[in-house]
Amino acid sequence: MILESFDRRTLANMEAALERVCTGRADGADHELRSFIAESIVACARKGQTTLGALSEAGEAALARWAISDRKQA
């Protein structure tokens, strides 16, 4: 489980990164989008990159991939 895999600071950074990436977006509350971004953030943290900056970058990169795949489907 994710809660058991990371310390409290990392979990707080992960949550803050997800909110940072999703807040202000019209689709920021979309469960599928948030899950996609969260998976990227978790993968980043598992690699030992646990700063808010690194986690936010991972989330932004996931958002960019989401946008590209969304355009391909349109």
C-alpha angles and dihedrals in degrees: 000000000000095000091059095045099062139043122248095261092052092048090050091049091049092052092046091049092052091050092045091055097042104037115103095018118120088226094037093115094050107124095213093051093046091049091051092051093043091054089057092048092050091049090052092051092048088058088058096256099128106151118116089243095053093045092048090050090052089051093049090049090052090050090052091051089049091052092050093049090045091055092050090056093050 
